[in-house]
PDB file of C-alpha atoms in Angstrom:
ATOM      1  CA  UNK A  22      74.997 121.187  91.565  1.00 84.00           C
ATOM      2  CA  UNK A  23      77.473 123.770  92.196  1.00 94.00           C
ATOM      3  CA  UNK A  24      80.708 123.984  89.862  1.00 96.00           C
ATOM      4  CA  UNK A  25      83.817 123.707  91.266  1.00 97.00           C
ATOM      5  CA  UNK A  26      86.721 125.377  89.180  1.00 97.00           C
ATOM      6  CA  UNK A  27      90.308 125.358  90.320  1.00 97.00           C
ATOM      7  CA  UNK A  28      93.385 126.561  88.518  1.00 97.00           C
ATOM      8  CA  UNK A  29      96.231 125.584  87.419  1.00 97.00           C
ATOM      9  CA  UNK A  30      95.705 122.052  86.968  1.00 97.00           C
ATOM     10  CA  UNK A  31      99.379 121.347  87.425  1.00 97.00           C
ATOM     11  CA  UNK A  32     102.520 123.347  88.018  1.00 96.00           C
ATOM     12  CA  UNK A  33     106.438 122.983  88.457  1.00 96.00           C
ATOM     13  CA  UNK A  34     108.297 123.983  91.388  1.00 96.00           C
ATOM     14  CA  UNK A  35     111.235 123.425  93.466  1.00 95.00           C
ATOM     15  CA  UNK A  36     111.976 123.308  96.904  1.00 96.00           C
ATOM     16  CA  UNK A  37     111.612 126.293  99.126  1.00 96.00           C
ATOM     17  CA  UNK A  38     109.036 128.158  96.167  1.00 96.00           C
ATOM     18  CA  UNK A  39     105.893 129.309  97.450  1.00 97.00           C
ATOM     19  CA  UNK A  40     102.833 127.917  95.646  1.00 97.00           C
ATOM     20  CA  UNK A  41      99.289 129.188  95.195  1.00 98.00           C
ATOM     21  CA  UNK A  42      96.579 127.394  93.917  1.00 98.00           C
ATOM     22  CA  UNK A  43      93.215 129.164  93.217  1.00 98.00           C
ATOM     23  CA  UNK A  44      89.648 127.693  93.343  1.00 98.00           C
ATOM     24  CA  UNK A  45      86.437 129.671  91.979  1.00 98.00           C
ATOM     25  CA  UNK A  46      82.694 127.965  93.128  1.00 98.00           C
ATOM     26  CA  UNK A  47      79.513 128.805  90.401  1.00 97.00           C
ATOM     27  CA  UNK A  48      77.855 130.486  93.198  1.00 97.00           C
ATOM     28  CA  UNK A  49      78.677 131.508  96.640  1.00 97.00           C
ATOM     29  CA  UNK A  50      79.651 129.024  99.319  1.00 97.00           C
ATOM     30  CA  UNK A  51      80.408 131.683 101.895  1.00 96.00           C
ATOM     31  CA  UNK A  52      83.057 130.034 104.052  1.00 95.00           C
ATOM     32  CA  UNK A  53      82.113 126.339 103.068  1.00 97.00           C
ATOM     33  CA  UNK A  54      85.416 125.368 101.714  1.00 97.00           C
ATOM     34  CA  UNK A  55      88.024 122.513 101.944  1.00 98.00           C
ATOM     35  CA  UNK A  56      91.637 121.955 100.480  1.00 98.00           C
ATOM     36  CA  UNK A  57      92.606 118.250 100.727  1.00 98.00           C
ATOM     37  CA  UNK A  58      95.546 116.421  99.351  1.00 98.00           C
ATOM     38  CA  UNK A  59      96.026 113.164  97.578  1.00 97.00           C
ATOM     39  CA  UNK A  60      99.433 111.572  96.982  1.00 96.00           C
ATOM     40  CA  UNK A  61      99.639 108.478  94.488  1.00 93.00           C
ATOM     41  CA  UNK A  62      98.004 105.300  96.211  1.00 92.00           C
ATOM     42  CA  UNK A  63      96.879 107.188  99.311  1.00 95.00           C
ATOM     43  CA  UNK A  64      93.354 108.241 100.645  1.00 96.00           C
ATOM     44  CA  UNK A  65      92.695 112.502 100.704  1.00 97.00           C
ATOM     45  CA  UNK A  66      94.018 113.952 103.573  1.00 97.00           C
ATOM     46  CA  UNK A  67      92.413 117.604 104.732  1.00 97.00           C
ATOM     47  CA  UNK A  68      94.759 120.254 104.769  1.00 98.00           C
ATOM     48  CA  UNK A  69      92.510 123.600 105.554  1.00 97.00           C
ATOM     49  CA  UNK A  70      88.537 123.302 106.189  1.00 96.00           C
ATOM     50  CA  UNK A  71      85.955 126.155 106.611  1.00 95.00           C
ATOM     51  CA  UNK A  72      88.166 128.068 103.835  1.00 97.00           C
ATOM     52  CA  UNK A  73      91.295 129.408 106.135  1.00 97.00           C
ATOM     53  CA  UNK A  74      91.024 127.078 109.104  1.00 95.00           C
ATOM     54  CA  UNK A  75      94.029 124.549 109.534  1.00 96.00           C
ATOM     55  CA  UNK A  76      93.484 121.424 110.368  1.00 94.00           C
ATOM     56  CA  UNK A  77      95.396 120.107 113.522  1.00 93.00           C
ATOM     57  CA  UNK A  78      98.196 118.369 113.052  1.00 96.00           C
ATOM     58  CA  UNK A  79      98.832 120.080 109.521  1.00 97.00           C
ATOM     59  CA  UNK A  80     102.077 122.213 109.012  1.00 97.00           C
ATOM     60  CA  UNK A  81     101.465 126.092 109.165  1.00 97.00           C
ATOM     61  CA  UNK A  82     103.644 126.828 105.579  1.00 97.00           C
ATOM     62  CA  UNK A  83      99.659 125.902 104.400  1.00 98.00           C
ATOM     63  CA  UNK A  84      97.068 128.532 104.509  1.00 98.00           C
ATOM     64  CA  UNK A  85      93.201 128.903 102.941  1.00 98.00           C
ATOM     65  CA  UNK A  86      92.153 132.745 102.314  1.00 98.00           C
ATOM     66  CA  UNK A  87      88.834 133.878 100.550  1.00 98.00           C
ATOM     67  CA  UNK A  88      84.902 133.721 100.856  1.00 97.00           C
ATOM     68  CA  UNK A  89      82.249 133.919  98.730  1.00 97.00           C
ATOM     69  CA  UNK A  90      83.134 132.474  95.256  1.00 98.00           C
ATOM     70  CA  UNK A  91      87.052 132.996  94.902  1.00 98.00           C
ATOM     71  CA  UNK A  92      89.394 130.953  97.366  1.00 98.00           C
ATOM     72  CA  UNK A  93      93.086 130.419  97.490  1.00 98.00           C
ATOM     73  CA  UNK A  94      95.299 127.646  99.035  1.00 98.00           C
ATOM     74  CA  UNK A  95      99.447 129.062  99.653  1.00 98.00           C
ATOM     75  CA  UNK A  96     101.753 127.055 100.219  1.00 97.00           C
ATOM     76  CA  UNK A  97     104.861 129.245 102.089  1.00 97.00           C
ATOM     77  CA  UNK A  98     107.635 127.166 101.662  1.00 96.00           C
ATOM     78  CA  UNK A  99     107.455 124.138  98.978  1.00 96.00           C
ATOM     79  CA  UNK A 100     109.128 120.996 100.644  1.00 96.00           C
ATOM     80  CA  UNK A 101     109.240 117.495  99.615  1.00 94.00           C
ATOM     81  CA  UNK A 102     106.679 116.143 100.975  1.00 95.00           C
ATOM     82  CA  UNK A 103     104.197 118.621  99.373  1.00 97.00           C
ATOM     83  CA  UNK A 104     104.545 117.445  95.849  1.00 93.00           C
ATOM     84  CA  UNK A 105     101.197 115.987  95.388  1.00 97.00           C
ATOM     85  CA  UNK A 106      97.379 116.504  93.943  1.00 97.00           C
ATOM     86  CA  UNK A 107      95.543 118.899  95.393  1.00 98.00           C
ATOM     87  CA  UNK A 108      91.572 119.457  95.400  1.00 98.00           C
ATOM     88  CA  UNK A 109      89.314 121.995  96.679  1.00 98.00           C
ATOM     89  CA  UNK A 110      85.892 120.602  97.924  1.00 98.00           C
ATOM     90  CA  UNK A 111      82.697 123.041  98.959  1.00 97.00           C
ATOM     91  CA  UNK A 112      80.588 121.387 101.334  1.00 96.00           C
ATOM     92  CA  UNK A 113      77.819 124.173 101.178  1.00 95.00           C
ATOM     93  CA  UNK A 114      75.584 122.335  99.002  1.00 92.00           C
ATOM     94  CA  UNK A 115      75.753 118.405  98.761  1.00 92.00           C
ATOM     95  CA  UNK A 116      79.434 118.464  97.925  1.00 95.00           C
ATOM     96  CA  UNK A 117      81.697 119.005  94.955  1.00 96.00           C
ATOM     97  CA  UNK A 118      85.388 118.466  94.106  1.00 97.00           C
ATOM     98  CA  UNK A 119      87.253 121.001  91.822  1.00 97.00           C
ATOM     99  CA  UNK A 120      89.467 119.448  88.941  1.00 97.00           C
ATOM    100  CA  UNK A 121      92.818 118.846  91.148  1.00 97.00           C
ATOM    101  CA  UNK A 122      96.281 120.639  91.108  1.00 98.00           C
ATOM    102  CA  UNK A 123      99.265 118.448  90.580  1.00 97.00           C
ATOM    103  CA  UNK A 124     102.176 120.086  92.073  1.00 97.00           C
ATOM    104  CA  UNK A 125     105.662 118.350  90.659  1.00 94.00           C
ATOM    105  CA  UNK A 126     108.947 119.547  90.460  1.00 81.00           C
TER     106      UNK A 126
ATOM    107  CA  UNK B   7      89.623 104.588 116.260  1.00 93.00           C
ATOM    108  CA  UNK B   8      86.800 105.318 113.759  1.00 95.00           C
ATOM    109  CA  UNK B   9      87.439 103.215 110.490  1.00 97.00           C
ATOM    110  CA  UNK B  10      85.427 102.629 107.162  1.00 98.00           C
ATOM    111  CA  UNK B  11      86.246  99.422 105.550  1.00 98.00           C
ATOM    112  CA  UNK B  12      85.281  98.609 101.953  1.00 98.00           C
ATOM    113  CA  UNK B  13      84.564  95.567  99.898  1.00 98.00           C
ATOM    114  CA  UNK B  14      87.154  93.478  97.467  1.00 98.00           C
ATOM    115  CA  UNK B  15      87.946  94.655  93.851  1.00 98.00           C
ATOM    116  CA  UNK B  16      85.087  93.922  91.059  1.00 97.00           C
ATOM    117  CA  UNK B  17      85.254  93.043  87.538  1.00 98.00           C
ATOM    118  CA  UNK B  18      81.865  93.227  85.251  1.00 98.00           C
ATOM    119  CA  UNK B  19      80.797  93.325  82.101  1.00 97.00           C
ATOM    120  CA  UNK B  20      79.138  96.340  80.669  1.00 97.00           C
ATOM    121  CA  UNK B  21      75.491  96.828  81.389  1.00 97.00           C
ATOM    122  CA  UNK B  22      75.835  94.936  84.678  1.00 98.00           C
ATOM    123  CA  UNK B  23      75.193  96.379  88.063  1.00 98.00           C
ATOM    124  CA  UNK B  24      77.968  96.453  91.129  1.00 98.00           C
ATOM    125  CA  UNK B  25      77.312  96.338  95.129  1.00 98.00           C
ATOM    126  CA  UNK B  26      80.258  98.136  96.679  1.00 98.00           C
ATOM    127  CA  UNK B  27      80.488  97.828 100.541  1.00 98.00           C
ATOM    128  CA  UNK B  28      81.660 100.134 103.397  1.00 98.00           C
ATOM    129  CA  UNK B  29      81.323  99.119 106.856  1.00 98.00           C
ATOM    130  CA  UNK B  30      81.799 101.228 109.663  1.00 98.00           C
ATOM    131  CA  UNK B  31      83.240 100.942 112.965  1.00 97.00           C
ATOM    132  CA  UNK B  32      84.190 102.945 116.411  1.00 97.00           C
ATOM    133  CA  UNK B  33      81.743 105.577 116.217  1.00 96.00           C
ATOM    134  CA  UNK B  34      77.659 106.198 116.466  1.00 96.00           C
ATOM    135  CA  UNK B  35      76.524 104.636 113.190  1.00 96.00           C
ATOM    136  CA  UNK B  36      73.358 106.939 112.744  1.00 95.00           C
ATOM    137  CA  UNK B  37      75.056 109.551 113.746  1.00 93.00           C
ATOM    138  CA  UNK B  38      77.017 110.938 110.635  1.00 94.00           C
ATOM    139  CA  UNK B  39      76.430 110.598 107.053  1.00 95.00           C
ATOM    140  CA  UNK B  40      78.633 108.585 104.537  1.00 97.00           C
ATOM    141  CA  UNK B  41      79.137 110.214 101.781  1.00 98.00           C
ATOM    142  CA  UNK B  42      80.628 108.061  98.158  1.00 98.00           C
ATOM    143  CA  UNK B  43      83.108 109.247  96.148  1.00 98.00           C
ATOM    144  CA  UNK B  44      84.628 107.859  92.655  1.00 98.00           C
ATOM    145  CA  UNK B  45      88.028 108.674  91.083  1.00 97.00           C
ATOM    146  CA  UNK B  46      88.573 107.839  87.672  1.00 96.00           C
ATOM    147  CA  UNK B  47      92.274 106.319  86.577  1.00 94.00           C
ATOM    148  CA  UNK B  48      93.785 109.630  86.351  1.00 91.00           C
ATOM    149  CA  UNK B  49      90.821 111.774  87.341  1.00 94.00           C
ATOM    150  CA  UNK B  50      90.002 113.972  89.795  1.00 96.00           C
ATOM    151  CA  UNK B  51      87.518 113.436  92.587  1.00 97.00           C
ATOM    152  CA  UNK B  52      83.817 112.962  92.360  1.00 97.00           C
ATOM    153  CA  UNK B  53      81.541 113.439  94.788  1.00 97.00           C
ATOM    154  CA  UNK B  54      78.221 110.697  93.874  1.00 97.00           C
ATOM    155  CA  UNK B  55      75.988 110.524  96.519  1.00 96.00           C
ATOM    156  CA  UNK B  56      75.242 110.770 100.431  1.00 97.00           C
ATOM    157  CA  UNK B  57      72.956 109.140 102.952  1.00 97.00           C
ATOM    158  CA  UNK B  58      72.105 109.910 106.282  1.00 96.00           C
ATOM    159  CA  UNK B  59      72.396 106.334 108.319  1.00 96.00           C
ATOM    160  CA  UNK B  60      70.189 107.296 110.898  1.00 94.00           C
ATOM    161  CA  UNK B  61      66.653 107.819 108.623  1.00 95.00           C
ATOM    162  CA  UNK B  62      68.144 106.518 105.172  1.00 96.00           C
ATOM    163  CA  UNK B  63      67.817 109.285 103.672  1.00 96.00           C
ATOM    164  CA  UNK B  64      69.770 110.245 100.501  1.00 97.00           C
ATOM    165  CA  UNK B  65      70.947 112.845  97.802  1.00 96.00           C
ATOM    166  CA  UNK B  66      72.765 111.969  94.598  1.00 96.00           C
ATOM    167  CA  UNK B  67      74.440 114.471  92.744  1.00 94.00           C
ATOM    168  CA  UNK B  68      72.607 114.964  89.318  1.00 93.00           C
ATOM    169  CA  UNK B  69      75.126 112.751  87.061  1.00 93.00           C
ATOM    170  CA  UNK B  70      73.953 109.712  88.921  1.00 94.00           C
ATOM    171  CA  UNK B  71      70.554 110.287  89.351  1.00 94.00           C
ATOM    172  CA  UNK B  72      69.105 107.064  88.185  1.00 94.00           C
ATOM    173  CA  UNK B  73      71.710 105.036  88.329  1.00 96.00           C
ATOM    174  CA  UNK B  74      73.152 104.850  91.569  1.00 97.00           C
ATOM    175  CA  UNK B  75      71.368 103.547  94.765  1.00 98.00           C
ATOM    176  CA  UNK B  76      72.963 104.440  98.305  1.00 98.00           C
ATOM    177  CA  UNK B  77      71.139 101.970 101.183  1.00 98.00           C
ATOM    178  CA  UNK B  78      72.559 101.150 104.453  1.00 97.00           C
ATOM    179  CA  UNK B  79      72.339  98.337 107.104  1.00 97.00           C
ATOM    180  CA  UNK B  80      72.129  99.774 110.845  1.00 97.00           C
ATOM    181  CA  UNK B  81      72.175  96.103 112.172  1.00 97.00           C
ATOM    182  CA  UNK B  82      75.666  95.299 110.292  1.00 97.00           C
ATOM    183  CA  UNK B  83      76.483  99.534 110.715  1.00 97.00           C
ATOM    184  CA  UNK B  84      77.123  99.160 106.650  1.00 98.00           C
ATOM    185  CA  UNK B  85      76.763 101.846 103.872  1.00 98.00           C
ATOM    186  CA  UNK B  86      76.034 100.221 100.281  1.00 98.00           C
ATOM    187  CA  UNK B  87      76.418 102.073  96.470  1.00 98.00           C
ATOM    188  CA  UNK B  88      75.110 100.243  93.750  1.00 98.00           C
ATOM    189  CA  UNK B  89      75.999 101.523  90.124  1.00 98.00           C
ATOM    190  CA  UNK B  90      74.013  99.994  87.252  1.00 97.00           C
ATOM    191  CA  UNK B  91      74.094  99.874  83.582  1.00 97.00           C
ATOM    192  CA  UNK B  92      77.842 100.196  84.065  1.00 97.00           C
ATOM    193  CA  UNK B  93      80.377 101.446  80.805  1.00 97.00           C
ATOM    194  CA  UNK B  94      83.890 101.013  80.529  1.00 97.00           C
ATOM    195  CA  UNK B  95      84.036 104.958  81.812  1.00 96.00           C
ATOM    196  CA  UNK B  96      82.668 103.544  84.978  1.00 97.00           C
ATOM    197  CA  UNK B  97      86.213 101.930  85.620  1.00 98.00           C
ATOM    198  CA  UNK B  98      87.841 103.900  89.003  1.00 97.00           C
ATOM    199  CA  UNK B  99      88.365 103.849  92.510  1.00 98.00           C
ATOM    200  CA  UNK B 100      85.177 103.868  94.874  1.00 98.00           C
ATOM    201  CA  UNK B 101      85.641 105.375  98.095  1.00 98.00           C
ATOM    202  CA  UNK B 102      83.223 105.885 100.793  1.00 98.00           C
ATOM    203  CA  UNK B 103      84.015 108.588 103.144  1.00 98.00           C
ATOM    204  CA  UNK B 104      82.120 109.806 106.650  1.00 97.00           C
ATOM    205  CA  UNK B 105      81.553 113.751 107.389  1.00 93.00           C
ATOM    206  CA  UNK B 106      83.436 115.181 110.339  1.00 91.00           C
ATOM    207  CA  UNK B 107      82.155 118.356 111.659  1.00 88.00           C
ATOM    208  CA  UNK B 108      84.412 121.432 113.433  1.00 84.00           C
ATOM    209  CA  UNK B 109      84.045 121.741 116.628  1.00 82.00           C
ATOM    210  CA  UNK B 110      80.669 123.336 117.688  1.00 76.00           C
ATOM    211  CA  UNK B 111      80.769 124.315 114.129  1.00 77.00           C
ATOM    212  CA  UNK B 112      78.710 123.918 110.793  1.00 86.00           C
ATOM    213  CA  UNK B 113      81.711 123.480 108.616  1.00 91.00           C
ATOM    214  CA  UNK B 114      82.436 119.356 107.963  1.00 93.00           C
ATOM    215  CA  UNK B 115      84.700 117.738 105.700  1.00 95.00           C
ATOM    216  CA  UNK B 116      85.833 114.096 104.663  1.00 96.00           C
ATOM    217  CA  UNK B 117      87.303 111.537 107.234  1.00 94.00           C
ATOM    218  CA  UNK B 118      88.048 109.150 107.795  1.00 96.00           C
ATOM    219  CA  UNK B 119      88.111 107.508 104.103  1.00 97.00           C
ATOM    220  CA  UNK B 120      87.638 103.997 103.192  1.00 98.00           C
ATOM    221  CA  UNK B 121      90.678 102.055 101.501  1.00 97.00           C
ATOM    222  CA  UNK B 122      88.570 102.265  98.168  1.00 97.00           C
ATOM    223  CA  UNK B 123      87.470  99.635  95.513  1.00 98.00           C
ATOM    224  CA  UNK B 124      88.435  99.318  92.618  1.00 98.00           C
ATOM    225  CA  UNK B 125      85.914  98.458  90.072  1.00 98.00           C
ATOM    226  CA  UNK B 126      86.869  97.524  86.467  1.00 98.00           C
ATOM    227  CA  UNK B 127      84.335  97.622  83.593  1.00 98.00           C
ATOM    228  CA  UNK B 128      85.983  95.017  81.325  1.00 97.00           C
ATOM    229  CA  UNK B 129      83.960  92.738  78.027  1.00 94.00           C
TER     230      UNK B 129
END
């Protein structure tokens, strides 16, 4: 099974910071990459799919970059709705979940 | 609307086996896999296993080989997991989820999600 690793597994930040969140796979994945987020009680959402594309309906202050092994999930513009976990998924291989970020203030 | 429904809460023993539901509705049934997932109180995500409801076919990540069954039932357009020789560390959320594909594309992800079930390994 491919490793998922993702980094850090929680940070601070206030309103208006910009946040980056960084996810490494064991091997390459090429562009087979997802960023979802979880808040407390709820079901994952997808944020960014196919490493940098947005999904619709999802607020552009998000954004995927990378390929291959490293990827990266920004955040432009912290606001209060974003303070929740987020996990990286590669769906190049059956599928794996990196550890989660929990993003608090 | 496309939804995945799950069974009720369970409470076993350890060393007992659970059957955890999800039935699907407003789409092609054999058309998309359903993939399970398990979170842990506190825990990150964990992908266990897939099948394919059109040929019931399935792949189980490499933890659960051997103790996890995936079936399905095309007549009642339900997706089964059943975990066995179950340990307190088996306690979590269960959630089914079906693959959605980009348009045209080869890229998929999860959703929709079921509403999970919780299953609690208790003596």
């Amino acid at each position: 099974d491919i490793q998922m690793t993702q980094s850090p597994s929680s940070l601070s930040a206030s309103i208006g910071d910009r946040v980056t969140i960084t996810c490494r796979s064991s091997q390459t994945i090429y562009s087979y990459l997802n960023w979802y987020q979880q808040k407390p009680g709820k079901t994952p959402k997808v944020l960014i799919y196919a490493a940098s594309t947005l999904q619709s309906g999802v607020p552009s202050r998000f954004s995927g970059s990378g390929s291959g092994t490293n990827f990266t999930l920004t955040i432009s513009s912290l606001q209060p709705e974003d303070f929740a976990t987020y996990y990286c998924q590669q769906s190049y291989s059956t599928r794996t979940f990196g550890q989660g970020t929990k993003v608090e203030i | 609307q496309v939804h995945l429904v799950q069974s009720e809460a369970e409470v076993k023993k350890p060393g007992a086996s659970v059957r955890v539901s999800c039935k699907a509705s407003g789409y092609t049934f054999s058309s998309y896999a359903v993939h399970w997932v398990r979170q842990a109180p506190g825990q990150s995500l964990e992908w266990m296993g897939w099948i394919n409801p059109g040929n019931g076919n399935t792949r189980l990540s490499q933890k659960f080989q051997g103790r996890v069954t995936i079936t399905r039932d095309t007549s009642a357009t339900t997706v089964y997991v059943e975990l066995s020789r179950l340990s307190f560390e088996d306690t979590g959320l269960y959630y089914c989820a079906r693959d959605t594909f980009s348009p045209g594309g080869p890229y998929n992800w999860f959703d929709p999600w079921g509403q999970g079930t919780l299953v609690t390994v208790s003596s």
